[in-house]
Amino acid sequence: METILDYIEYLQERYVSILEYSYEHLLISFLAIMFGILLTVPAAILLTRVKNDLFNSTVFNIVNVFQTIPTIALLAIMIPFFGIGLQPAVIALFLYSLLPLLRNTYAGIKSVDPGIIESAKGMGFGQAKQLFTIEIPLALPYIMSGIKTTTVYIISWTTLAAVIGAGGLGDLILGGIGLNDKFMIFTGTFIAIILALSMDLIFGKVEKKLTR
Amino acid sequence: MIELKSVNKVYDDGFQALKNINLTFDEGKINVLIGPSGCGKTTTMKLLNRLVDHTDGTILVEGKDIQEMNPIQLRRQMGYVIQSIGLFPHMTIYDNVATVPKLLRWNKSKIDETVHRLLNLVNLEPETFKKRYPSELSGGQQQRIGVIRALAAEPDIILMDEPFSALDPISREQLQDELTHLQAEINKTIVFVTHDMDEAIKIADQIILMKDGEVVQKGSPHELLTEPKNDFVKEFIGTERLQKAETLPLVREMMNQDFVSTYVSESIDEALNKLINHNLTQLPVINNKQYAGFVTIKDLLKGSEETVSNVINTDQKTLKPSDEASQAMRLLKEQELNEVTVLTDQNEIAGVVNYKDISEALQNYYEKQQGVV
Ligand SMILES: Nc1ncnc2c1ncn2[C@@H]1O[C@H](COP(=O)(O)OP(=O)(O)OP(=O)(O)O)[C@@H](O)[C@H]1O
Ligand SMILES: [Mg+2]
């Protein structure tokens, strides 16, 4: 009982800065994912047009490499190139987002029934018309599900970005560890979980709407 | 009309899928491509809308070389229906049917009118069906939509690649019937791929039988059934169908080529003489080598006219050499005449058929059948 009252008091005192941390956290995640989408969606579409399998698997292998570097190490590697702060964190998380986004978009476009593509071609659809009115809409559920999964775990990894001074909820947790403050650690963790879960929920809803 | 002249197709991997194809698909006819799997039916069809480009030779559509046409424009002028139907699952039936009209930027009211008319054409209630999605339709209904989608922009040519083969036998027969009825109304040039001989016989005006990238035989269903060119054709058609086909002697085989006729400027008396001498009741009349009509003994006796030309009847229905015995009997009965004239495509008289000719032909046929058994 005592602890709960203390915690409420803590929240009342610190809610402005908690909101700020949350905002930073969302901003980093959002930027990383947005850049990820901007690069991967067109890239994946181009890859589906490439007939050369070797080229495609090379691209996927390169992108896969980023995935295998431990998060903390990738963040550290950023420092010599981009220093510390928000920018290197966004870049590192962006690199992480590439594989799942690329893979899902590619698979989505590839999954469109060849019979549908053939009848579109046969009826006289041009390349662009076919892409925007047939292929992308039909691949959208796949693309959205890629965005959903990626968003959820980028939000969770953004917590680590605090180690290179990017801010976000990680700051709250690291601070809590330094000051041995249970409330700070708990709040940081809890909000990160809530953010991830609500993104999962929202994107899940959107995804469902798109899959009819 | 579509013409293929010495067309070859070699795929990128060096495989020659088509060898020296020469074909004509006539206006308003159903042309069926048939043959064993891999013989090049689909390839031939896809050459026409340039989903596949031919290696050499010439393909003319309405006299124009398709190689010089924009493939996208070309495709919008041809309906295309495939086995897997290929309806767009994320679009309503309305939008699916309206696909090509929208590509062609028709105005809304014209599109509305077209979609309604076409849905009615295949007996799908527009108000019920236009807002549905393809997944909310049965397989047969979906394929009907596939067919009317191909008709929507009023193309003169429709390409259909095994459109009914994924359907159950009952729906398939229904759609075949609908297609032949529809064709009577819309009169398109249809190129239809199938591997089902019964389907081909049922719907085709021209059957093109292919094997290993070559045309083995082409002709009307009756021609293939009665004059199979070689053992492959016989085997492909099957002995049962060939025997069944024998039940249909043609007018060509029974008609009397040694007939008596008169001509327009002949005098009534001479015409009457001919009738009496040959014990006939009517005579076909020739004018300048062409069939002009006929005269009956009644007409000749009635008037006080000078020449045959004044008493010609022109309302008699005539036969073609390729007509069947049943048609000949029907005309004889309908017109209450003793003989019917058979005309060539050039409107010249090929012969005449009377009841006696028919019964002799049938008798011959049955004797032959019994000899076979
Ligand atoms: N893109 C391609 N590259 C190489 N060969 C091909 C290609 N498409 C088809 N072929 C070959 O060309 C031949 C004819 O193929 P096609 O699809 O025209 O056959 P089909 O008569 O339609 O057969 P089915 O009844 O099985 O549909 C086949 O041997 C096939 O393997
Ligand atoms: Mg085929």
Coordinates of N, CA, C and O in Angstrom, one line a residue, chain B residues 318-373:
Chain B
T318 N -32.9 -23.5 -98.9 CA -32.0 -24.4 -99.6 C -31.0 -25.0 -98.6 O -30.9 -24.6 -97.5
L319 N -30.3 -26.0 -99.1 CA -29.4 -26.8 -98.2 C -27.9 -26.5 -98.7 O -27.7 -26.0 -99.8
K320 N -27.0 -26.8 -97.7 CA -25.5 -26.7 -98.1 C -25.1 -28.2 -98.1 O -25.6 -29.0 -97.5
P321 N -24.0 -28.4 -98.9 CA -23.5 -29.8 -99.0 C -23.1 -30.4 -97.6 O -23.2 -31.6 -97.4
S322 N -22.7 -29.5 -96.7 CA -22.3 -30.0 -95.4 C -23.4 -30.2 -94.4 O -23.2 -30.5 -93.3
D323 N -24.7 -29.9 -94.8 CA -25.8 -30.1 -93.9 C -26.0 -31.6 -93.6 O -25.6 -32.4 -94.4
E324 N -26.7 -31.8 -92.5 CA -27.0 -33.2 -92.2 C -28.3 -33.7 -92.7 O -29.2 -32.9 -93.1
A325 N -28.5 -35.0 -92.8 CA -29.7 -35.6 -93.3 C -31.0 -35.0 -92.6 O -32.0 -34.8 -93.2
S326 N -30.8 -34.8 -91.3 CA -32.0 -34.4 -90.5 C -32.5 -33.0 -91.0 O -33.7 -32.8 -91.1
Q327 N -31.5 -32.2 -91.4 CA -31.9 -30.8 -91.9 C -32.6 -31.0 -93.2 O -33.6 -30.3 -93.5
A328 N -32.1 -31.9 -94.1 CA -32.8 -32.1 -95.4 C -34.2 -32.5 -95.2 O -35.2 -32.0 -95.8
M329 N -34.4 -33.5 -94.2 CA -35.8 -34.0 -94.0 C -36.7 -32.9 -93.4 O -37.8 -32.8 -93.8
R330 N -36.1 -32.1 -92.6 CA -36.9 -31.0 -92.0 C -37.4 -30.0 -93.0 O -38.5 -29.7 -93.1
L331 N -36.5 -29.7 -94.0 CA -36.9 -28.7 -95.0 C -37.9 -29.3 -96.0 O -38.9 -28.6 -96.4
L332 N -37.8 -30.6 -96.3 CA -38.7 -31.2 -97.2 C -40.1 -31.2 -96.5 O -41.1 -30.8 -97.2
K333 N -40.2 -31.5 -95.2 CA -41.4 -31.5 -94.5 C -42.0 -30.1 -94.4 O -43.2 -29.9 -94.7
E334 N -41.2 -29.2 -93.9 CA -41.6 -27.9 -93.7 C -42.2 -27.2 -94.9 O -43.3 -26.6 -94.9
Q335 N -41.6 -27.4 -96.1 CA -42.0 -26.7 -97.3 C -43.0 -27.5 -98.1 O -43.4 -27.0 -99.2
E336 N -43.3 -28.7 -97.7 CA -44.2 -29.5 -98.4 C -43.8 -29.6 -99.9 O -44.7 -29.5 -100.8
L337 N -42.6 -29.9 -100.1 CA -42.1 -30.0 -101.5 C -41.5 -31.4 -101.6 O -41.3 -32.1 -100.7
N338 N -41.3 -31.8 -102.9 CA -40.7 -33.1 -103.1 C -39.2 -33.1 -103.2 O -38.6 -34.1 -103.0
E339 N -38.6 -32.0 -103.4 CA -37.2 -31.9 -103.4 C -36.7 -30.6 -102.9 O -37.3 -29.6 -103.0
V340 N -35.4 -30.6 -102.4 CA -34.8 -29.4 -101.9 C -33.5 -29.2 -102.7 O -32.8 -30.2 -103.0
T341 N -33.2 -28.0 -103.0 CA -32.0 -27.7 -103.8 C -30.8 -27.5 -102.9 O -30.9 -26.9 -101.8
V342 N -29.6 -28.0 -103.3 CA -28.4 -27.8 -102.5 C -27.5 -26.8 -103.2 O -27.3 -27.0 -104.4
L343 N -27.1 -25.8 -102.5 CA -26.3 -24.8 -103.2 C -24.9 -24.8 -102.6 O -24.6 -25.0 -101.5
T344 N -23.9 -24.4 -103.5 CA -22.5 -24.3 -103.1 C -22.4 -22.9 -102.4 O -23.3 -22.1 -102.5
D345 N -21.2 -22.6 -101.9 CA -21.0 -21.3 -101.3 C -21.1 -20.2 -102.4 O -21.3 -19.1 -102.0
Q346 N -20.9 -20.6 -103.6 CA -20.9 -19.6 -104.7 C -22.3 -19.4 -105.3 O -22.5 -18.8 -106.3
N347 N -23.3 -20.0 -104.5 CA -24.7 -19.9 -105.0 C -25.0 -20.6 -106.3 O -25.9 -20.3 -107.0
E348 N -24.1 -21.6 -106.6 CA -24.4 -22.5 -107.7 C -25.1 -23.7 -107.2 O -24.9 -24.1 -106.1
I349 N -25.9 -24.4 -108.1 CA -26.6 -25.6 -107.7 C -25.6 -26.7 -107.7 O -25.0 -27.0 -108.7
A350 N -25.5 -27.4 -106.5 CA -24.7 -28.5 -106.4 C -25.4 -29.8 -106.6 O -24.9 -30.8 -107.1
G351 N -26.7 -29.8 -106.4 CA -27.5 -31.0 -106.6 C -28.9 -30.8 -106.0 O -29.2 -29.7 -105.5
V352 N -29.7 -31.8 -106.0 CA -31.0 -31.7 -105.4 C -31.2 -33.0 -104.5 O -30.5 -34.0 -104.7
V353 N -32.0 -32.9 -103.5 CA -32.2 -34.0 -102.6 C -33.7 -34.2 -102.5 O -34.5 -33.3 -102.3
N354 N -34.2 -35.5 -102.6 CA -35.6 -35.8 -102.4 C -35.6 -36.9 -101.3 O -34.6 -37.5 -100.9
Y355 N -36.9 -37.3 -101.0 CA -37.0 -38.3 -99.9 C -36.3 -39.6 -100.3 O -35.8 -40.3 -99.4
K356 N -36.4 -39.9 -101.6 CA -35.8 -41.2 -102.0 C -34.3 -41.2 -101.7 O -33.8 -42.2 -101.2
D357 N -33.6 -40.1 -102.1 CA -32.2 -40.0 -101.9 C -31.9 -40.2 -100.4 O -30.9 -40.9 -100.0
I358 N -32.7 -39.6 -99.5 CA -32.4 -39.7 -98.1 C -32.6 -41.1 -97.6 O -31.7 -41.7 -96.9
S359 N -33.7 -41.7 -98.0 CA -33.9 -43.1 -97.5 C -32.8 -44.0 -98.0 O -32.4 -44.9 -97.3
E360 N -32.4 -43.8 -99.3 CA -31.3 -44.7 -99.8 C -30.0 -44.5 -99.0 O -29.4 -45.5 -98.6
A361 N -29.7 -43.2 -98.7 CA -28.5 -43.0 -98.0 C -28.5 -43.6 -96.6 O -27.6 -44.2 -96.1
L362 N -29.7 -43.5 -95.9 CA -29.8 -44.0 -94.6 C -29.8 -45.6 -94.6 O -29.1 -46.2 -93.8
Q363 N -30.4 -46.1 -95.7 CA -30.4 -47.6 -95.8 C -28.9 -48.1 -95.9 O -28.5 -49.0 -95.3
N364 N -28.2 -47.4 -96.8 CA -26.8 -47.7 -97.0 C -26.0 -47.7 -95.7 O -25.2 -48.6 -95.4
Y365 N -26.3 -46.6 -95.0 CA -25.6 -46.4 -93.7 C -25.8 -47.5 -92.8 O -24.9 -48.1 -92.2
Y366 N -27.1 -47.9 -92.6 CA -27.4 -49.0 -91.7 C -26.9 -50.3 -92.1 O -26.4 -51.1 -91.2
E367 N -26.9 -50.6 -93.4 CA -26.3 -51.8 -93.8 C -24.8 -51.8 -93.5 O -24.3 -52.9 -93.1
K368 N -24.1 -50.7 -93.7 CA -22.7 -50.6 -93.4 C -22.5 -50.9 -91.9 O -21.6 -51.6 -91.5
Q369 N -23.3 -50.2 -91.1 CA -23.1 -50.4 -89.6 C -23.3 -51.8 -89.2 O -22.5 -52.3 -88.4
Q370 N -24.3 -52.5 -89.8 CA -24.5 -53.9 -89.5 C -23.3 -54.7 -89.9 O -22.9 -55.7 -89.2
G371 N -22.8 -54.4 -91.1 CA -21.6 -55.1 -91.5 C -20.4 -54.9 -90.6 O -19.7 -55.9 -90.3
V372 N -20.4 -53.8 -90.0 CA -19.3 -53.5 -89.0 C -19.4 -54.3 -87.8 O -18.5 -54.9 -87.3
V373 N -20.6 -54.4 -87.3 CA -20.9 -55.0 -86.0 C -20.6 -56.5 -86.1 O -20.9 -57.1 -87.1

